[in-house]
Amino acid sequence: MPTLEEINTANLSALRTEHDSMGNVQVPLNAYWGAQTERSRNNFKIGPKASMPEEIIEAFGYLKKAAAFANKDLNVLPRDKRDLIAKVCDEIIDGRLYGEFPLVIWQTGSGTQSNMNANEVISNRIHVLQGNEMGKGTPYVHPNDDVNKSQSSNDTFPTAMHIAAYKILVDVTIPGLEKLRDTLRVKSDDFMDVVKIGRTHLMDATPLTLGQEISGYVSQLDHGLSALQHTLDHLSELALGGTAVGTGMNTPAGYDVLVAKYIAEFTGFPFRTADNKFEALSAHDAIVESHGALKQIAVSLMHIANNIRMLASGPRCSIGEIHLPENEPGSSIMPGKVNPTQNEAVTMVAAQVMGNDVAITIAGSNGQFQLNVFKPVMAANFLQSARLIGDACCSFNENCAMGIEPNYDGIKKHLETSLMLVTALNPHIGYDNAAKIAKAALKNNQSLRESAISLGLVTNEQFNEWVRPEDMIGSIK
C-alpha cells in the first residue's frame, strides 16, 4: 500500500478510468479524487493558482466528520462507516490531504465540485486504507450514499464558509488586532505627558499630547474589535440540515441540531443550527455583515498607519515628531534612506480588504430564489481579508508599533513655532486681536511673542502667563 507522501507526489501522467452519472472520465492514477473532481479540474481552468482556500478544506473535514457521527446516532449509517469517515476527516483537518483538493475558486457558485471533491477523497482514501488499490474494486464507503448522507452541496458549502470564517476570525484576526491595540494602549499611556502641536486640515492647530493622539487609534481598534466580535453570533449559525433548498429533504428528524452539536464539539466553537435554513442557503448576510466589520477595521488601519508614517516623515525635512524602527534599507540609490515599510504594507492590506468588500457586497446581493451562487468567491475574499488583517497587525505591531518613540527635538520645534498657540489669548484679548497677532507673525516671520508685543496687545509677562502649551491640552486622557 503506498504512503500518503507517495500518493501526493506520484506522477499524475498515469491514469485510471472513473465513472459517474455522466459517463467515464480519466483520472490521475494515484489521486484520491474521482470523476466529478476531475471534470471540474478540466472544465474550470481559470486562474489555476486560485485554489480553494485550505480553511474551507479543513472545514469540510469537520462537517463531514460531524455528519457521519450524527447519521450514526440517528441509525442511518453503520458504526464502522462512521469511524472510517471520521479517520480520513481527521487527516483532512490535520492538513495531510490538501494536495488532493485541486479545484479552483472559479467553479460552480454553489461549491458543488468542492463538496464532491471531499466526498470522493474520503471514499477513495478509505478504499486504500482497507488495503485496496486505486481504481480496482468498489469502495466500501460510497461518496454520495455514505459520505454525503443527509447533505447537499447547497448546505455543506455555506456551512464550511461559516466554520472557516468563524475559526479564522478567532484564531488569526482578533488576536492580531488585540496585540496591536494593546501595544498602542501602552504607548498612549507612556506618552500621555508629551505635549505636541495638533493638526487639522493638515494645518497647525492647538496642542494635545502624543498619548492623547494615540489614544484615538486605540479607540478605533476597540470599536472595530467590538463590531467584529458582535458578528460572530450570526456566523455561528450553520446551514447543514437544509439540504437542497432549505426544507431538509432526505435528512432524519433532529439531524440539523445534532450535526451542529457535533461540529461545535469537534471545533471547540459555539456553532448551532441556523434558525432559518432558507436564509442560510439563499443569502449570506452573515458573511456580508462580518466582512463589513473587517472593512471598518481596514478603514481604521489605513487611517492609523498613514498618520503614524506622516508623524515620522523626514527625518529632517518634514514633520519628524516620532521615530520608527529602522528595519531595512529604503533605497537602492540613496544611501542611508529608511522608509516606513510596515505602514505601507498595512495600507496596501487595507486597500485589498476594501476591494474584497466590494466583491463580497456584489456577491451577497446576488443569487436567485433558494440559492446564492457566489459562495466560493465570497469565501475566498473573506478568508483573505481576515488573514491579511490578522497577519498585518502582528507584523506592524512587532516591527513598528512596539518601537515607536517620540522625537522630542522635533516636537519642541513645531510646538514653539506654531501660530495656533495664539488661541490661548482669545479669552484675554479677543479673537480679532489674537488673529492680528498670528497674521502679523506669519507675514513678518516673527514669533508669536514678538508679534504680540510689537503690536502692543500683550506684554511679555502676560504672554508668559497666558500662552502655556501644557495648560492647553484639556483634561481628557
Short mmCIF file of N, CA and C in Angstrom, two decimals, residues 215-382:
data_model
loop_
_atom_site.label_atom_id
_atom_site.label_comp_id
_atom_site.label_asym_id
_atom_site.label_seq_id
_atom_site.Cartn_x
_atom_site.Cartn_y
_atom_site.Cartn_z
N SER A 215 -4.28 57.60 21.69
CA SER A 215 -5.48 57.03 22.31
C SER A 215 -6.64 56.96 21.32
N GLY A 216 -6.67 57.88 20.36
CA GLY A 216 -7.70 57.83 19.33
C GLY A 216 -7.59 56.57 18.48
N TYR A 217 -6.34 56.15 18.21
CA TYR A 217 -6.13 54.93 17.43
C TYR A 217 -6.57 53.71 18.24
N VAL A 218 -6.29 53.73 19.53
CA VAL A 218 -6.70 52.64 20.40
C VAL A 218 -8.23 52.51 20.38
N SER A 219 -8.91 53.63 20.46
CA SER A 219 -10.37 53.62 20.45
C SER A 219 -10.91 53.09 19.13
N GLN A 220 -10.28 53.46 18.02
CA GLN A 220 -10.71 52.93 16.73
C GLN A 220 -10.64 51.41 16.70
N LEU A 221 -9.52 50.87 17.15
CA LEU A 221 -9.36 49.43 17.13
C LEU A 221 -10.31 48.74 18.11
N ASP A 222 -10.56 49.38 19.24
CA ASP A 222 -11.54 48.84 20.19
C ASP A 222 -12.92 48.71 19.54
N HIS A 223 -13.33 49.78 18.85
CA HIS A 223 -14.64 49.74 18.21
C HIS A 223 -14.68 48.70 17.09
N GLY A 224 -13.59 48.59 16.33
CA GLY A 224 -13.54 47.58 15.27
C GLY A 224 -13.62 46.18 15.82
N LEU A 225 -12.89 45.92 16.91
CA LEU A 225 -12.95 44.61 17.54
C LEU A 225 -14.35 44.30 18.06
N SER A 226 -14.97 45.30 18.66
CA SER A 226 -16.33 45.10 19.18
C SER A 226 -17.30 44.75 18.06
N ALA A 227 -17.19 45.47 16.94
CA ALA A 227 -18.07 45.20 15.80
C ALA A 227 -17.84 43.80 15.25
N LEU A 228 -16.57 43.41 15.17
CA LEU A 228 -16.23 42.10 14.62
C LEU A 228 -16.72 40.98 15.54
N GLN A 229 -16.50 41.13 16.82
CA GLN A 229 -16.94 40.11 17.77
C GLN A 229 -18.46 39.97 17.79
N HIS A 230 -19.15 41.08 17.55
CA HIS A 230 -20.61 41.05 17.50
C HIS A 230 -21.11 40.18 16.37
N THR A 231 -20.37 40.13 15.26
CA THR A 231 -20.83 39.35 14.10
C THR A 231 -20.63 37.85 14.28
N LEU A 232 -19.84 37.44 15.27
CA LEU A 232 -19.58 36.02 15.45
C LEU A 232 -20.86 35.23 15.73
N ASP A 233 -21.81 35.84 16.41
CA ASP A 233 -23.04 35.13 16.73
C ASP A 233 -23.79 34.73 15.46
N HIS A 234 -23.85 35.63 14.49
CA HIS A 234 -24.53 35.32 13.23
C HIS A 234 -23.75 34.26 12.46
N LEU A 235 -22.41 34.35 12.50
CA LEU A 235 -21.59 33.36 11.80
C LEU A 235 -21.70 31.97 12.42
N SER A 236 -22.09 31.90 13.68
CA SER A 236 -22.15 30.60 14.35
C SER A 236 -23.35 29.77 13.90
N GLU A 237 -24.27 30.36 13.13
CA GLU A 237 -25.42 29.62 12.61
C GLU A 237 -25.01 28.81 11.38
N LEU A 238 -25.36 27.53 11.35
CA LEU A 238 -24.94 26.64 10.27
C LEU A 238 -26.13 26.18 9.43
N ALA A 239 -25.88 26.11 8.12
CA ALA A 239 -26.92 25.73 7.16
C ALA A 239 -27.15 24.23 7.10
N LEU A 240 -26.21 23.43 7.60
CA LEU A 240 -26.28 21.99 7.44
C LEU A 240 -27.60 21.45 8.00
N GLY A 241 -28.26 20.63 7.19
CA GLY A 241 -29.58 20.14 7.54
C GLY A 241 -30.66 20.71 6.64
N GLY A 242 -30.30 21.75 5.88
CA GLY A 242 -31.26 22.33 4.94
C GLY A 242 -31.30 21.59 3.62
N THR A 243 -30.27 20.81 3.33
CA THR A 243 -30.04 20.09 2.07
C THR A 243 -30.26 20.99 0.86
N ALA A 244 -31.10 20.60 -0.10
CA ALA A 244 -31.09 21.26 -1.40
C ALA A 244 -31.64 22.68 -1.40
N VAL A 245 -32.82 22.89 -0.78
CA VAL A 245 -33.44 24.21 -0.86
C VAL A 245 -33.81 24.79 0.50
N GLY A 246 -33.45 24.08 1.57
CA GLY A 246 -33.76 24.57 2.91
C GLY A 246 -34.82 23.77 3.64
N THR A 247 -35.43 22.82 2.94
CA THR A 247 -36.53 22.04 3.55
C THR A 247 -36.02 20.88 4.39
N GLY A 248 -34.75 20.50 4.20
CA GLY A 248 -34.22 19.37 4.93
C GLY A 248 -34.60 18.02 4.35
N MET A 249 -34.95 18.00 3.07
CA MET A 249 -35.32 16.74 2.42
C MET A 249 -34.19 15.72 2.54
N ASN A 250 -34.55 14.45 2.82
CA ASN A 250 -33.63 13.32 2.94
C ASN A 250 -32.74 13.37 4.19
N THR A 251 -33.20 14.09 5.20
CA THR A 251 -32.49 14.06 6.48
C THR A 251 -33.39 13.44 7.55
N PRO A 252 -32.83 12.67 8.47
CA PRO A 252 -33.64 12.12 9.57
C PRO A 252 -34.01 13.21 10.56
N ALA A 253 -35.08 13.04 11.27
CA ALA A 253 -35.55 14.04 12.24
C ALA A 253 -34.47 14.32 13.28
N GLY A 254 -34.25 15.61 13.53
CA GLY A 254 -33.28 16.02 14.53
C GLY A 254 -31.85 16.11 14.04
N TYR A 255 -31.64 15.78 12.77
CA TYR A 255 -30.29 15.76 12.22
C TYR A 255 -29.62 17.13 12.29
N ASP A 256 -30.35 18.20 11.92
CA ASP A 256 -29.73 19.52 11.82
C ASP A 256 -29.17 19.98 13.17
N VAL A 257 -29.93 19.77 14.23
CA VAL A 257 -29.48 20.17 15.57
C VAL A 257 -28.30 19.31 16.01
N LEU A 258 -28.40 18.00 15.75
CA LEU A 258 -27.35 17.08 16.20
C LEU A 258 -26.04 17.31 15.47
N VAL A 259 -26.10 17.53 14.16
CA VAL A 259 -24.86 17.70 13.40
C VAL A 259 -24.15 19.00 13.80
N ALA A 260 -24.93 20.05 14.08
CA ALA A 260 -24.33 21.30 14.56
C ALA A 260 -23.68 21.10 15.92
N LYS A 261 -24.32 20.28 16.76
CA LYS A 261 -23.75 19.96 18.09
C LYS A 261 -22.39 19.29 17.94
N TYR A 262 -22.29 18.36 16.99
CA TYR A 262 -21.02 17.68 16.79
C TYR A 262 -19.96 18.63 16.22
N ILE A 263 -20.35 19.50 15.32
CA ILE A 263 -19.39 20.47 14.78
C ILE A 263 -18.86 21.37 15.90
N ALA A 264 -19.75 21.78 16.78
CA ALA A 264 -19.33 22.59 17.93
C ALA A 264 -18.35 21.81 18.81
N GLU A 265 -18.65 20.54 19.01
CA GLU A 265 -17.78 19.70 19.85
C GLU A 265 -16.40 19.53 19.21
N PHE A 266 -16.36 19.28 17.90
CA PHE A 266 -15.09 18.99 17.23
C PHE A 266 -14.23 20.25 17.06
N THR A 267 -14.87 21.39 16.85
CA THR A 267 -14.11 22.63 16.63
C THR A 267 -13.82 23.39 17.91
N GLY A 268 -14.65 23.18 18.93
CA GLY A 268 -14.50 23.95 20.16
C GLY A 268 -15.14 25.32 20.09
N PHE A 269 -15.95 25.56 19.07
CA PHE A 269 -16.64 26.84 18.92
C PHE A 269 -18.15 26.64 19.03
N PRO A 270 -18.88 27.66 19.46
CA PRO A 270 -20.32 27.50 19.77
C PRO A 270 -21.24 27.53 18.56
N PHE A 271 -21.02 26.61 17.63
CA PHE A 271 -21.88 26.55 16.45
C PHE A 271 -23.24 25.96 16.81
N ARG A 272 -24.24 26.38 16.05
CA ARG A 272 -25.60 25.88 16.26
C ARG A 272 -26.31 25.86 14.91
N THR A 273 -27.39 25.12 14.83
CA THR A 273 -28.11 25.08 13.56
C THR A 273 -28.81 26.42 13.30
N ALA A 274 -28.86 26.81 12.05
CA ALA A 274 -29.47 28.09 11.68
C ALA A 274 -30.96 28.08 11.99
N ASP A 275 -31.45 29.20 12.46
CA ASP A 275 -32.88 29.31 12.77
C ASP A 275 -33.73 29.16 11.52
N ASN A 276 -33.21 29.65 10.40
CA ASN A 276 -33.96 29.59 9.15
C ASN A 276 -33.03 29.11 8.04
N LYS A 277 -33.24 27.88 7.60
CA LYS A 277 -32.35 27.29 6.60
C LYS A 277 -32.53 27.92 5.22
N PHE A 278 -33.70 28.50 4.97
CA PHE A 278 -33.93 29.13 3.67
C PHE A 278 -33.02 30.36 3.52
N GLU A 279 -32.91 31.13 4.59
CA GLU A 279 -31.96 32.24 4.58
C GLU A 279 -30.53 31.73 4.45
N ALA A 280 -30.22 30.67 5.18
CA ALA A 280 -28.85 30.16 5.23
C ALA A 280 -28.34 29.69 3.87
N LEU A 281 -29.26 29.26 3.00
CA LEU A 281 -28.87 28.81 1.67
C LEU A 281 -28.97 29.91 0.62
N SER A 282 -30.00 30.72 0.71
CA SER A 282 -30.25 31.68 -0.37
C SER A 282 -29.56 33.02 -0.15
N ALA A 283 -29.10 33.29 1.06
CA ALA A 283 -28.44 34.57 1.36
C ALA A 283 -27.24 34.32 2.25
N HIS A 284 -26.30 35.24 2.19
CA HIS A 284 -25.11 35.14 3.04
C HIS A 284 -24.88 36.46 3.77
N ASP A 285 -25.94 36.93 4.42
CA ASP A 285 -25.86 38.21 5.12
C ASP A 285 -24.86 38.18 6.27
N ALA A 286 -24.66 36.99 6.87
CA ALA A 286 -23.69 36.90 7.97
C ALA A 286 -22.28 37.18 7.47
N ILE A 287 -21.95 36.67 6.29
CA ILE A 287 -20.63 36.92 5.70
C ILE A 287 -20.50 38.39 5.32
N VAL A 288 -21.56 38.95 4.73
CA VAL A 288 -21.55 40.37 4.36
C VAL A 288 -21.38 41.24 5.61
N GLU A 289 -22.13 40.92 6.65
CA GLU A 289 -22.07 41.68 7.89
C GLU A 289 -20.68 41.61 8.51
N SER A 290 -20.15 40.41 8.61
CA SER A 290 -18.86 40.23 9.26
C SER A 290 -17.75 40.87 8.45
N HIS A 291 -17.81 40.74 7.13
CA HIS A 291 -16.78 41.39 6.31
C HIS A 291 -16.93 42.91 6.36
N GLY A 292 -18.15 43.38 6.59
CA GLY A 292 -18.33 44.82 6.79
C GLY A 292 -17.54 45.30 7.99
N ALA A 293 -17.48 44.48 9.04
CA ALA A 293 -16.66 44.83 10.20
C ALA A 293 -15.17 44.80 9.84
N LEU A 294 -14.78 43.84 9.00
CA LEU A 294 -13.39 43.80 8.54
C LEU A 294 -13.06 45.04 7.72
N LYS A 295 -14.02 45.48 6.91
CA LYS A 295 -13.79 46.71 6.13
C LYS A 295 -13.65 47.91 7.06
N GLN A 296 -14.48 47.98 8.10
CA GLN A 296 -14.36 49.07 9.07
C GLN A 296 -12.97 49.08 9.69
N ILE A 297 -12.47 47.89 10.02
CA ILE A 297 -11.13 47.79 10.61
C ILE A 297 -10.09 48.21 9.59
N ALA A 298 -10.28 47.84 8.33
CA ALA A 298 -9.34 48.25 7.28
C ALA A 298 -9.29 49.77 7.15
N VAL A 299 -10.45 50.40 7.26
CA VAL A 299 -10.51 51.87 7.21
C VAL A 299 -9.72 52.45 8.38
N SER A 300 -9.89 51.88 9.57
CA SER A 300 -9.15 52.34 10.74
C SER A 300 -7.65 52.14 10.57
N LEU A 301 -7.26 50.97 10.07
CA LEU A 301 -5.83 50.69 9.89
C LEU A 301 -5.20 51.62 8.86
N MET A 302 -5.94 51.92 7.80
CA MET A 302 -5.43 52.88 6.80
C MET A 302 -5.18 54.23 7.45
N HIS A 303 -6.13 54.68 8.25
CA HIS A 303 -6.02 55.96 8.94
C HIS A 303 -4.85 55.96 9.92
N ILE A 304 -4.74 54.92 10.72
CA ILE A 304 -3.70 54.84 11.74
C ILE A 304 -2.31 54.76 11.11
N ALA A 305 -2.15 53.86 10.15
CA ALA A 305 -0.83 53.67 9.53
C ALA A 305 -0.38 54.92 8.78
N ASN A 306 -1.31 55.58 8.11
CA ASN A 306 -0.95 56.81 7.40
C ASN A 306 -0.56 57.92 8.36
N ASN A 307 -1.31 58.08 9.44
CA ASN A 307 -0.97 59.11 10.43
C ASN A 307 0.40 58.87 11.04
N ILE A 308 0.67 57.62 11.39
CA ILE A 308 1.95 57.30 12.03
C ILE A 308 3.11 57.56 11.07
N ARG A 309 2.95 57.19 9.81
CA ARG A 309 4.07 57.42 8.90
C ARG A 309 4.24 58.90 8.59
N MET A 310 3.17 59.68 8.60
CA MET A 310 3.33 61.13 8.41
C MET A 310 3.98 61.78 9.62
N LEU A 311 3.62 61.33 10.82
CA LEU A 311 4.26 61.86 12.02
C LEU A 311 5.75 61.55 12.05
N ALA A 312 6.14 60.43 11.40
CA ALA A 312 7.56 60.04 11.38
C ALA A 312 8.28 60.58 10.15
N SER A 313 7.59 61.27 9.27
CA SER A 313 8.18 61.67 8.00
C SER A 313 9.38 62.58 8.22
N GLY A 314 10.31 62.47 7.31
CA GLY A 314 11.54 63.26 7.43
C GLY A 314 12.74 62.43 7.01
N PRO A 315 13.74 62.26 7.86
CA PRO A 315 13.74 62.65 9.28
C PRO A 315 14.01 64.13 9.56
N ARG A 316 14.47 64.88 8.54
CA ARG A 316 14.82 66.28 8.82
C ARG A 316 13.96 67.28 8.08
N CYS A 317 13.34 66.87 7.00
CA CYS A 317 12.68 67.84 6.13
C CYS A 317 11.17 67.69 6.11
N SER A 318 10.60 67.14 7.16
CA SER A 318 9.15 67.01 7.22
C SER A 318 8.71 67.10 8.68
N ILE A 319 7.66 66.39 9.08
CA ILE A 319 7.10 66.54 10.43
C ILE A 319 8.07 66.02 11.49
N GLY A 320 8.48 64.77 11.35
CA GLY A 320 9.52 64.22 12.21
C GLY A 320 9.26 64.33 13.71
N GLU A 321 8.06 63.97 14.16
CA GLU A 321 7.76 64.05 15.59
C GLU A 321 7.88 62.71 16.32
N ILE A 322 7.97 61.62 15.58
CA ILE A 322 8.20 60.33 16.21
C ILE A 322 9.28 59.58 15.43
N HIS A 323 9.94 58.65 16.11
CA HIS A 323 10.90 57.76 15.48
C HIS A 323 10.26 56.39 15.30
N LEU A 324 10.48 55.79 14.14
CA LEU A 324 10.04 54.42 13.88
C LEU A 324 11.27 53.52 13.80
N PRO A 325 11.12 52.24 14.10
CA PRO A 325 12.25 51.32 13.97
C PRO A 325 12.79 51.31 12.55
N GLU A 326 14.09 51.17 12.42
CA GLU A 326 14.73 51.09 11.11
C GLU A 326 14.95 49.62 10.79
N ASN A 327 14.15 49.09 9.87
CA ASN A 327 14.14 47.65 9.61
C ASN A 327 14.98 47.21 8.43
N GLU A 328 15.07 48.04 7.39
CA GLU A 328 15.83 47.66 6.21
C GLU A 328 16.15 48.92 5.40
N PRO A 329 17.17 48.84 4.51
CA PRO A 329 17.48 49.99 3.66
C PRO A 329 16.27 50.36 2.81
N GLY A 330 16.11 51.66 2.55
CA GLY A 330 14.94 52.11 1.84
C GLY A 330 15.15 52.45 0.39
N SER A 331 16.39 52.41 -0.07
CA SER A 331 16.64 52.82 -1.45
C SER A 331 17.85 52.09 -2.01
N SER A 332 17.77 51.78 -3.30
CA SER A 332 18.91 51.17 -3.97
C SER A 332 19.89 52.20 -4.49
N ILE A 333 19.53 53.49 -4.40
CA ILE A 333 20.39 54.54 -4.92
C ILE A 333 20.71 55.60 -3.88
N MET A 334 19.84 55.80 -2.88
CA MET A 334 20.05 56.83 -1.87
C MET A 334 20.56 56.21 -0.58
N PRO A 335 21.85 56.30 -0.32
CA PRO A 335 22.42 55.66 0.88
C PRO A 335 21.83 56.23 2.17
N GLY A 336 21.57 55.37 3.12
CA GLY A 336 21.08 55.80 4.42
C GLY A 336 19.59 56.04 4.50
N LYS A 337 18.89 55.91 3.38
CA LYS A 337 17.45 56.16 3.39
C LYS A 337 16.72 54.99 4.04
N VAL A 338 15.78 55.31 4.92
CA VAL A 338 14.95 54.30 5.58
C VAL A 338 13.49 54.71 5.41
N ASN A 339 12.66 53.77 5.01
CA ASN A 339 11.26 54.07 4.71
C ASN A 339 10.31 53.40 5.70
N PRO A 340 9.09 53.94 5.83
CA PRO A 340 8.09 53.35 6.75
C PRO A 340 7.39 52.16 6.10
N THR A 341 8.15 51.09 5.89
CA THR A 341 7.65 49.97 5.09
C THR A 341 6.50 49.22 5.75
N GLN A 342 6.53 49.10 7.07
CA GLN A 342 5.44 48.41 7.74
C GLN A 342 4.12 49.16 7.55
N ASN A 343 4.19 50.48 7.59
CA ASN A 343 3.00 51.29 7.37
C ASN A 343 2.47 51.09 5.96
N GLU A 344 3.38 51.01 5.01
CA GLU A 344 2.96 50.83 3.62
C GLU A 344 2.30 49.47 3.42
N ALA A 345 2.85 48.44 4.09
CA ALA A 345 2.24 47.11 3.99
C ALA A 345 0.82 47.12 4.54
N VAL A 346 0.64 47.77 5.69
CA VAL A 346 -0.70 47.84 6.30
C VAL A 346 -1.67 48.57 5.39
N THR A 347 -1.25 49.66 4.78
CA THR A 347 -2.17 50.42 3.93
C THR A 347 -2.51 49.64 2.66
N MET A 348 -1.57 48.84 2.15
CA MET A 348 -1.89 48.01 1.00
C MET A 348 -2.88 46.91 1.39
N VAL A 349 -2.70 46.33 2.55
CA VAL A 349 -3.65 45.34 3.06
C VAL A 349 -5.04 45.97 3.19
N ALA A 350 -5.08 47.17 3.73
CA ALA A 350 -6.36 47.86 3.89
C ALA A 350 -7.04 48.07 2.55
N ALA A 351 -6.25 48.45 1.55
CA ALA A 351 -6.82 48.66 0.21
C ALA A 351 -7.38 47.36 -0.34
N GLN A 352 -6.66 46.25 -0.13
CA GLN A 352 -7.13 44.95 -0.62
C GLN A 352 -8.43 44.55 0.06
N VAL A 353 -8.51 44.75 1.36
CA VAL A 353 -9.72 44.40 2.11
C VAL A 353 -10.91 45.22 1.63
N MET A 354 -10.69 46.51 1.38
CA MET A 354 -11.78 47.35 0.87
C MET A 354 -12.25 46.84 -0.49
N GLY A 355 -11.30 46.42 -1.34
CA GLY A 355 -11.68 45.85 -2.63
C GLY A 355 -12.43 44.54 -2.46
N ASN A 356 -11.96 43.70 -1.54
CA ASN A 356 -12.66 42.44 -1.28
C ASN A 356 -14.09 42.69 -0.82
N ASP A 357 -14.29 43.78 -0.08
CA ASP A 357 -15.64 44.07 0.41
C ASP A 357 -16.58 44.40 -0.74
N VAL A 358 -16.06 45.04 -1.78
CA VAL A 358 -16.90 45.31 -2.95
C VAL A 358 -17.35 43.99 -3.58
N ALA A 359 -16.39 43.04 -3.74
CA ALA A 359 -16.74 41.75 -4.34
C ALA A 359 -17.76 41.01 -3.47
N ILE A 360 -17.57 41.04 -2.17
CA ILE A 360 -18.50 40.34 -1.27
C ILE A 360 -19.86 41.00 -1.27
N THR A 361 -19.88 42.33 -1.33
CA THR A 361 -21.16 43.04 -1.38
C THR A 361 -21.95 42.67 -2.62
N ILE A 362 -21.27 42.66 -3.76
CA ILE A 362 -21.93 42.29 -5.02
C ILE A 362 -22.39 40.84 -4.96
N ALA A 363 -21.51 39.95 -4.49
CA ALA A 363 -21.84 38.53 -4.42
C ALA A 363 -22.99 38.27 -3.46
N GLY A 364 -22.99 38.94 -2.32
CA GLY A 364 -24.05 38.74 -1.35
C GLY A 364 -25.40 39.24 -1.81
N SER A 365 -25.40 40.23 -2.70
CA SER A 365 -26.66 40.79 -3.18
C SER A 365 -27.24 40.00 -4.35
N ASN A 366 -26.49 39.02 -4.82
CA ASN A 366 -26.92 38.22 -5.96
C ASN A 366 -27.29 36.80 -5.55
N GLY A 367 -27.52 35.96 -6.53
CA GLY A 367 -28.05 34.63 -6.26
C GLY A 367 -29.57 34.74 -6.23
N GLN A 368 -30.21 33.82 -6.90
CA GLN A 368 -31.66 33.94 -7.06
C GLN A 368 -32.42 32.82 -6.35
N PHE A 369 -33.59 33.18 -5.85
CA PHE A 369 -34.51 32.23 -5.25
C PHE A 369 -33.86 31.46 -4.09
N GLN A 370 -33.74 30.15 -4.18
CA GLN A 370 -33.36 29.36 -3.00
C GLN A 370 -31.85 29.17 -2.83
N LEU A 371 -31.04 29.80 -3.69
CA LEU A 371 -29.60 29.55 -3.56
C LEU A 371 -28.78 30.75 -4.02
N ASN A 372 -27.89 31.20 -3.15
CA ASN A 372 -26.87 32.16 -3.59
C ASN A 372 -25.78 31.36 -4.30
N VAL A 373 -25.42 31.80 -5.50
CA VAL A 373 -24.44 31.04 -6.29
C VAL A 373 -23.14 31.84 -6.48
N PHE A 374 -22.74 32.53 -5.42
CA PHE A 374 -21.47 33.25 -5.40
C PHE A 374 -20.64 32.81 -4.18
N LYS A 375 -20.91 31.61 -3.70
CA LYS A 375 -20.32 31.17 -2.44
C LYS A 375 -18.79 31.11 -2.46
N PRO A 376 -18.17 30.46 -3.46
CA PRO A 376 -16.71 30.34 -3.41
C PRO A 376 -15.98 31.68 -3.42
N VAL A 377 -16.44 32.62 -4.22
CA VAL A 377 -15.74 33.91 -4.26
C VAL A 377 -15.94 34.68 -2.96
N MET A 378 -17.10 34.55 -2.34
CA MET A 378 -17.32 35.18 -1.05
C MET A 378 -16.39 34.59 0.00
N ALA A 379 -16.29 33.26 0.01
CA ALA A 379 -15.43 32.59 0.99
C ALA A 379 -13.98 32.99 0.80
N ALA A 380 -13.52 32.96 -0.45
CA ALA A 380 -12.11 33.26 -0.72
C ALA A 380 -11.75 34.68 -0.32
N ASN A 381 -12.61 35.63 -0.67
CA ASN A 381 -12.33 37.03 -0.34
C ASN A 381 -12.38 37.26 1.17
N PHE A 382 -13.35 36.65 1.82
CA PHE A 382 -13.46 36.81 3.27
C PHE A 382 -12.22 36.28 3.97
#
